[in-house]
Coordinates of C-alpha atoms and ligand atoms in Angstrom, one line a residue:
M17 CA 58.6 -31.8 79.5
K18 CA 62.1 -31.6 80.7
N19 CA 63.0 -28.3 82.5
L20 CA 66.3 -26.6 81.5
E21 CA 68.3 -27.8 84.3
E22 CA 67.3 -31.3 83.5
W23 CA 68.5 -30.8 80.0
V24 CA 72.0 -29.0 81.5
R25 CA 72.3 -32.5 83.2
Y26 CA 72.6 -34.1 79.9
M27 CA 75.4 -31.8 78.8
K28 CA 79.1 -33.4 79.3
T29 CA 82.0 -31.3 79.4
C30 CA 85.0 -32.2 77.9
K31 CA 89.0 -30.8 78.1
I32 CA 91.5 -30.8 75.8
K33 CA 94.8 -33.6 76.2
G34 CA 96.9 -33.5 74.0
F35 CA 98.7 -30.9 71.1
G36 CA 100.6 -31.6 68.6
Y37 CA 101.9 -30.3 65.5
A38 CA 103.8 -31.1 61.3
K39 CA 106.2 -28.9 59.5
A40 CA 106.4 -29.2 56.4
K41 CA 109.8 -30.3 55.1
R42 CA 111.3 -27.7 53.2
L43 CA 112.8 -24.6 55.0
V44 CA 112.2 -21.2 52.6
K45 CA 113.8 -18.2 54.1
N46 CA 113.2 -15.4 52.5
E47 CA 116.2 -14.6 50.9
E48 CA 115.4 -17.7 48.8
L49 CA 111.8 -16.3 47.9
Q50 CA 114.2 -13.5 46.5
Q51 CA 115.4 -15.2 44.0
V52 CA 112.0 -16.5 42.6
V53 CA 110.0 -13.4 43.1
D54 CA 110.5 -9.5 43.1
T55 CA 110.8 -9.1 46.6
N56 CA 113.7 -8.8 49.5
D57 CA 114.2 -10.1 52.9
E58 CA 114.0 -6.2 54.1
W59 CA 110.3 -5.6 52.9
I60 CA 109.1 -8.6 54.1
K61 CA 110.2 -8.6 57.8
Q62 CA 109.4 -5.2 58.1
R63 CA 106.0 -5.4 56.6
T64 CA 104.7 -8.7 57.7
G65 CA 107.0 -10.3 60.3
I66 CA 107.8 -12.9 58.5
H67 CA 111.7 -14.9 58.5
Q68 CA 111.1 -18.1 56.6
R69 CA 107.9 -20.5 56.2
Y70 CA 108.0 -24.3 55.6
I71 CA 107.0 -25.3 52.0
S72 CA 105.7 -28.5 51.1
E73 CA 107.4 -31.0 48.7
D74 CA 105.4 -34.4 48.5
E75 CA 103.5 -34.1 51.6
N76 CA 100.0 -33.2 50.8
T77 CA 97.3 -31.8 53.6
S78 CA 96.2 -35.1 54.6
D79 CA 100.5 -36.1 55.4
L80 CA 100.8 -33.2 57.3
G81 CA 97.4 -33.2 59.2
A82 CA 97.8 -37.3 60.1
K83 CA 101.2 -36.1 61.8
A84 CA 100.3 -33.3 63.6
A85 CA 97.4 -35.9 64.8
I86 CA 99.8 -38.7 65.9
D87 CA 101.9 -35.7 68.2
A88 CA 98.6 -34.8 69.8
L89 CA 97.7 -38.4 70.3
N90 CA 101.3 -39.0 72.1
K91 CA 101.5 -36.4 73.7
S92 CA 97.8 -36.7 75.2
N93 CA 98.6 -40.8 76.5
I94 CA 95.3 -41.8 74.4
K95 CA 95.1 -44.5 72.5
K96 CA 93.7 -43.7 69.0
E97 CA 91.3 -46.1 68.9
E98 CA 89.6 -44.0 71.5
V99 CA 89.0 -41.5 69.0
D100 CA 85.4 -41.0 67.2
F101 CA 86.0 -38.3 65.7
I102 CA 87.7 -36.5 63.3
I103 CA 87.5 -32.9 62.1
V104 CA 89.6 -31.1 59.9
A105 CA 89.9 -27.0 59.3
T106 CA 91.2 -26.5 55.8
F107 CA 90.6 -24.9 52.5
T108 CA 93.4 -26.5 50.5
P109 CA 92.4 -30.8 50.7
D110 CA 94.1 -33.3 49.2
Q111 CA 91.1 -33.8 46.9
M112 CA 87.3 -32.4 46.5
T113 CA 86.1 -36.0 47.9
P114 CA 86.8 -37.7 50.2
S115 CA 87.4 -35.3 53.1
T116 CA 90.7 -34.8 54.0
A117 CA 89.4 -35.6 57.9
C118 CA 88.6 -39.4 56.0
L119 CA 92.1 -39.4 54.5
I120 CA 93.4 -39.0 57.8
Q121 CA 91.4 -41.9 59.7
E122 CA 92.7 -44.0 57.3
K123 CA 96.4 -42.7 57.7
L124 CA 95.7 -43.3 61.6
G125 CA 95.0 -47.1 60.7
L126 CA 91.0 -46.0 61.9
N127 CA 89.1 -47.3 59.0
G128 CA 88.0 -50.6 60.9
Q129 CA 86.7 -48.7 63.8
Q130 CA 83.5 -46.3 64.0
V131 CA 84.4 -42.8 63.6
M132 CA 82.8 -39.7 61.9
A133 CA 84.7 -37.7 59.8
F134 CA 84.5 -34.8 57.9
D135 CA 85.9 -31.1 57.1
V136 CA 85.2 -27.8 57.9
N137 CA 86.2 -24.8 55.6
A138 CA 86.3 -21.0 57.6
A139 CA 89.9 -20.5 56.3
C140 CA 91.8 -18.9 58.4
S141 CA 89.2 -18.6 61.4
G142 CA 88.9 -22.4 60.3
F143 CA 90.9 -24.2 63.2
L144 CA 88.4 -22.1 65.9
Y145 CA 85.3 -23.0 64.0
A146 CA 86.3 -26.7 64.1
L147 CA 86.7 -26.3 67.8
Q148 CA 83.4 -25.5 68.1
V149 CA 81.8 -28.0 66.4
A150 CA 83.8 -30.5 68.3
H151 CA 83.6 -28.9 71.4
S152 CA 79.2 -29.2 70.7
M153 CA 79.4 -32.8 69.5
L154 CA 81.4 -34.0 72.8
A155 CA 78.9 -31.9 75.1
C156 CA 75.8 -33.3 73.3
D157 CA 77.5 -37.1 73.8
Q158 CA 77.6 -37.9 70.1
A159 CA 81.3 -38.2 70.2
K160 CA 83.6 -39.2 73.0
C161 CA 86.8 -38.4 72.2
A162 CA 87.8 -35.9 69.0
L163 CA 90.7 -35.1 66.6
V164 CA 90.5 -31.4 65.9
I165 CA 92.9 -30.4 63.2
G166 CA 93.7 -27.5 61.6
A167 CA 96.1 -28.3 58.2
E168 CA 97.0 -26.7 54.9
V169 CA 98.8 -27.1 51.9
I170 CA 98.7 -23.2 50.8
S171 CA 101.5 -24.0 48.5
K172 CA 100.2 -25.6 46.1
Q173 CA 97.8 -22.9 45.3
L174 CA 100.5 -19.7 45.2
N175 CA 101.1 -18.0 42.3
W176 CA 104.6 -17.5 42.9
Q177 CA 105.1 -14.4 40.6
D178 CA 102.1 -12.8 42.5
R179 CA 104.3 -10.9 44.9
S180 CA 101.5 -10.1 47.5
T181 CA 100.3 -13.5 48.2
C182 CA 103.4 -15.9 48.0
I183 CA 105.3 -14.3 50.8
I184 CA 103.0 -14.4 53.7
F185 CA 101.6 -18.3 53.6
G186 CA 103.4 -21.5 54.9
D187 CA 102.0 -25.1 54.9
G188 CA 101.8 -27.2 58.0
A189 CA 99.7 -28.6 60.2
G190 CA 98.6 -28.3 64.2
A191 CA 95.7 -30.7 66.3
V192 CA 94.9 -31.2 69.3
V193 CA 92.9 -34.4 71.3
L194 CA 89.5 -33.1 73.1
K195 CA 88.0 -35.7 75.2
Q196 CA 85.0 -35.7 77.4
E197 CA 85.8 -35.3 81.0
E198 CA 84.2 -34.4 84.3
T199 CA 85.6 -30.7 84.8
T200 CA 84.0 -27.6 85.9
N201 CA 86.7 -25.6 83.6
R202 CA 84.9 -23.6 81.0
M203 CA 85.4 -24.0 77.2
L204 CA 83.5 -20.7 75.3
H205 CA 83.3 -20.0 71.6
Y206 CA 82.2 -17.7 69.3
A207 CA 82.1 -17.7 65.5
C208 CA 80.8 -15.5 63.0
S209 CA 81.1 -14.7 58.8
K210 CA 79.8 -12.0 56.5
G211 CA 79.5 -12.8 52.8
D212 CA 82.3 -11.2 50.8
I213 CA 80.4 -10.6 47.7
D214 CA 83.9 -8.3 46.4
G215 CA 86.5 -11.6 47.0
V216 CA 88.6 -9.7 49.3
I217 CA 90.4 -13.0 49.4
H218 CA 89.4 -16.0 47.1
S219 CA 91.0 -19.3 45.3
D220 CA 88.5 -20.4 42.7
A221 CA 87.2 -24.2 42.2
P222 CA 87.6 -25.8 38.9
L223 CA 84.8 -23.6 36.8
P224 CA 81.9 -26.2 36.0
R225 CA 81.5 -28.0 32.0
T226 CA 80.1 -29.9 30.0
C227 CA 82.1 -33.4 28.4
F228 CA 81.1 -31.9 25.5
T229 CA 83.3 -28.2 25.6
A230 CA 87.0 -29.4 25.5
Q231 CA 87.8 -26.4 28.0
S232 CA 90.9 -26.5 29.3
L233 CA 91.0 -25.9 33.2
Q234 CA 92.9 -23.2 34.5
P235 CA 94.8 -23.3 37.8
S236 CA 93.2 -21.8 40.7
Y237 CA 95.5 -19.3 42.7
I238 CA 95.0 -17.1 45.7
H239 CA 94.2 -13.8 45.0
M240 CA 94.2 -11.1 47.7
D241 CA 93.3 -8.2 48.4
G242 CA 95.7 -7.6 51.3
S243 CA 95.1 -3.8 52.0
K244 CA 91.3 -4.4 52.8
T245 CA 92.4 -7.8 54.2
F246 CA 94.7 -5.8 57.2
R247 CA 92.0 -2.9 57.9
F248 CA 89.1 -6.0 58.5
A249 CA 91.7 -8.2 60.5
I250 CA 92.3 -5.4 63.4
W251 CA 88.6 -5.2 63.8
A252 CA 87.8 -8.8 63.7
M253 CA 90.4 -10.0 65.9
H254 CA 89.2 -7.2 68.7
S255 CA 85.5 -7.6 67.8
A256 CA 86.2 -11.8 68.8
I257 CA 88.2 -11.2 71.8
Q258 CA 85.8 -8.6 73.0
A259 CA 82.9 -11.2 72.3
V260 CA 84.6 -13.7 74.3
L261 CA 85.6 -11.8 77.1
E262 CA 81.8 -11.2 77.7
K263 CA 80.7 -14.4 77.5
A264 CA 82.8 -15.8 80.3
N265 CA 82.4 -12.6 81.5
V266 CA 86.3 -12.0 82.7
S267 CA 88.7 -9.1 82.2
M268 CA 92.1 -8.6 79.8
D269 CA 93.8 -9.1 83.5
D270 CA 92.0 -12.6 83.6
I271 CA 93.9 -14.0 80.5
D272 CA 97.2 -15.6 80.8
Y273 CA 98.0 -15.8 76.9
I274 CA 96.4 -14.5 73.7
V275 CA 97.1 -17.0 70.9
P276 CA 96.2 -15.2 67.6
H277 CA 95.7 -16.3 63.9
Q278 CA 99.5 -15.6 62.9
A279 CA 98.6 -13.8 59.6
N280 CA 100.7 -10.8 59.7
A281 CA 103.1 -9.3 63.1
R282 CA 102.0 -5.9 62.5
I283 CA 97.9 -7.2 62.2
I284 CA 98.6 -8.5 65.8
Q285 CA 101.0 -5.7 67.5
S286 CA 97.8 -3.2 66.3
V287 CA 95.4 -5.5 68.0
C288 CA 97.7 -5.5 71.6
R289 CA 97.8 -1.4 71.1
M290 CA 93.9 -1.6 71.0
Y291 CA 94.0 -3.1 74.7
E292 CA 97.2 -2.1 75.8
M293 CA 98.2 -5.0 76.1
K294 CA 101.7 -6.2 76.6
E295 CA 103.0 -8.0 73.7
D296 CA 104.5 -11.0 75.6
K297 CA 101.0 -11.9 76.8
V298 CA 100.6 -12.8 73.4
Y299 CA 102.3 -16.0 71.4
M300 CA 103.7 -15.2 68.0
N301 CA 105.6 -17.5 66.0
I302 CA 104.7 -15.8 62.3
A303 CA 108.6 -15.2 62.3
Q304 CA 109.0 -18.8 61.5
Y305 CA 106.3 -20.3 60.1
G306 CA 104.6 -17.5 57.9
N307 CA 100.5 -17.4 57.7
T308 CA 99.7 -21.0 58.0
S309 CA 95.9 -20.5 58.1
A310 CA 94.1 -23.2 59.6
A311 CA 97.0 -24.5 61.0
S312 CA 98.1 -21.0 63.0
V313 CA 96.6 -21.3 65.8
P314 CA 97.0 -25.3 66.8
I315 CA 100.6 -25.0 65.8
A316 CA 101.4 -21.9 67.9
L317 CA 99.2 -24.0 71.0
A318 CA 101.3 -27.2 70.3
E319 CA 104.8 -25.5 70.8
M320 CA 103.5 -23.5 73.6
W321 CA 102.6 -26.6 75.6
E322 CA 105.8 -28.3 74.4
Q323 CA 107.9 -25.1 75.8
G324 CA 106.5 -25.0 79.2
I325 CA 104.5 -21.6 78.3
L326 CA 100.7 -23.3 78.4
K327 CA 100.1 -25.1 81.4
E328 CA 96.7 -26.3 83.4
G329 CA 95.1 -23.6 85.0
Q330 CA 95.3 -21.5 82.8
N331 CA 92.9 -19.2 81.1
I332 CA 93.5 -18.3 77.4
I333 CA 92.1 -16.5 74.4
L334 CA 92.5 -17.9 70.8
A335 CA 91.1 -15.7 68.4
G336 CA 91.3 -15.4 64.3
F337 CA 89.8 -14.6 61.0
G338 CA 90.1 -15.1 57.4
A339 CA 88.6 -15.5 54.2
G340 CA 84.6 -15.1 53.8
F341 CA 85.3 -12.7 55.9
T342 CA 84.8 -15.3 58.8
W343 CA 86.1 -14.5 62.2
A344 CA 86.3 -16.4 65.6
S345 CA 87.6 -17.0 69.3
A346 CA 87.5 -19.0 72.0
Y347 CA 88.1 -18.5 75.4
I348 CA 89.6 -21.9 77.1
E349 CA 90.4 -22.4 81.4
L350 CA 92.8 -24.8 80.4
Ligands
LIG428 O1 94.9 -14.7 56.9 C1 94.6 -14.4 55.8 C2 94.0 -13.1 55.5 N1 95.1 -12.5 55.0 C3 96.0 -11.6 55.9 O2 95.8 -11.0 56.8 C4 96.8 -10.6 54.8 C5 96.6 -9.2 55.2 N2 97.3 -8.0 54.9 C6 98.7 -8.0 54.7 O3 99.4 -8.6 55.6 C7 99.5 -6.8 54.0 O4 98.3 -6.2 53.4 C8 100.2 -7.4 53.2 C9 101.4 -8.0 53.7 C10 99.6 -9.0 52.0 C11 100.8 -6.5 52.0 O5 101.4 -5.1 52.6 P1 101.5 -3.7 52.7 O6 102.1 -3.1 53.9 O7 99.6 -3.7 52.6 O8 101.8 -3.4 51.4 P2 101.0 -2.9 49.9 O9 100.5 -3.9 49.1 O10 100.2 -1.7 50.6 O11 102.0 -2.2 49.1 C12 103.2 -1.4 49.8 C13 104.0 -1.6 48.8 C14 103.9 -1.3 47.3 O12 104.9 -0.3 46.7 P3 104.4 1.6 46.5 O13 103.0 0.8 45.1 O14 103.8 1.9 47.2 O15 105.8 1.3 45.4 C15 103.6 -2.8 46.6 O16 103.9 -2.8 45.2 O17 104.9 -2.4 48.8 C16 105.0 -3.2 47.4 N3 104.8 -4.5 47.9 C17 106.5 -5.4 48.3 N4 107.2 -4.5 48.0 C18 108.6 -6.0 48.0 C19 103.8 -5.3 47.8 N5 104.4 -6.6 48.1 C20 105.6 -6.7 48.5 C21 106.7 -7.7 48.4 N6 108.3 -7.3 48.0 N7 106.2 -8.7 48.7

């Protein structure tokens, strides 16, 4: 029987080696939405902080995910052939099966080599769930180099007549390359979920049918109780951040940046007030992108890296929440 210390020696450490992102091609400003649904620029800016979002016209989730993955690989100087694990967080996959991860594997030209690929769905917390799964796979040596991707084309599930949902969401993708590497830098995770029997946020899959029933399928749209979600979000973000601060045994003074899920600027500002935290310690790009669900945290990370805001040696916290309800966080020493 081996003792715990011996087992721990088998655990591998890893680091994020590259960040990438992709925007959908079509920029849609609030003013343009006014032509489509009963809303206005002033209301959207005041109640959400959103000024514009990118909406896909002909790109699907795997197209954006593949673009973000290529960007992350280029910035990491890691050859795509080194990738042996692809995990995609999405609740808007191209199709029910094969997974978006398999489609991205093919788009990257990696179908001829040994890669494990699958999707996770934890809605807007998805990227943080995927990062935790990828880290575990690398730690126990089941994989050596992972692409962790958050990708969404939410616009295909939006009812453009429902002003309580269509104004907040946007399309996009973000990715990181996670590679086994000897390091003393820590990466700690927290994730939780709560079965949501009230369906506070939901989007239905097609109903079961038999081949003898001529049922026409109804399109599935996202439905959301915004106020309930809003109240839950503030509690969940705070609780997730607290959980990793305690796990890492650090205080908010030790943290260089918080990178939150970009759902609503007012949610992020409320969390800042709870920690009496300066807003410049918290990255916000919701004005440009809207809420891109599982893509929002990795897009923010990639932008921060590109702008030189993130640097090696910093300590950051990622935090998010979403339908399920799910909520999650990560403490990362870069
Ligand atoms: O990331 C996934 C999870 N999703 C979220 O985190 C979303 C969390 N929730 C929210 O961000 C907000 O609840 C919303 C942005 C969705 C809504 O903002 P709100 O401040 O909660 O507005 P409300 O639903 O309480 O509505 C306030 C008023 C209502 O009018 P009356 O009844 O006061 O006359 C609405 O009809 O604003 C009206 N309204 C709008 N007016 C113009 C609602 N949506 C719109 C709109 N444009 N788009």
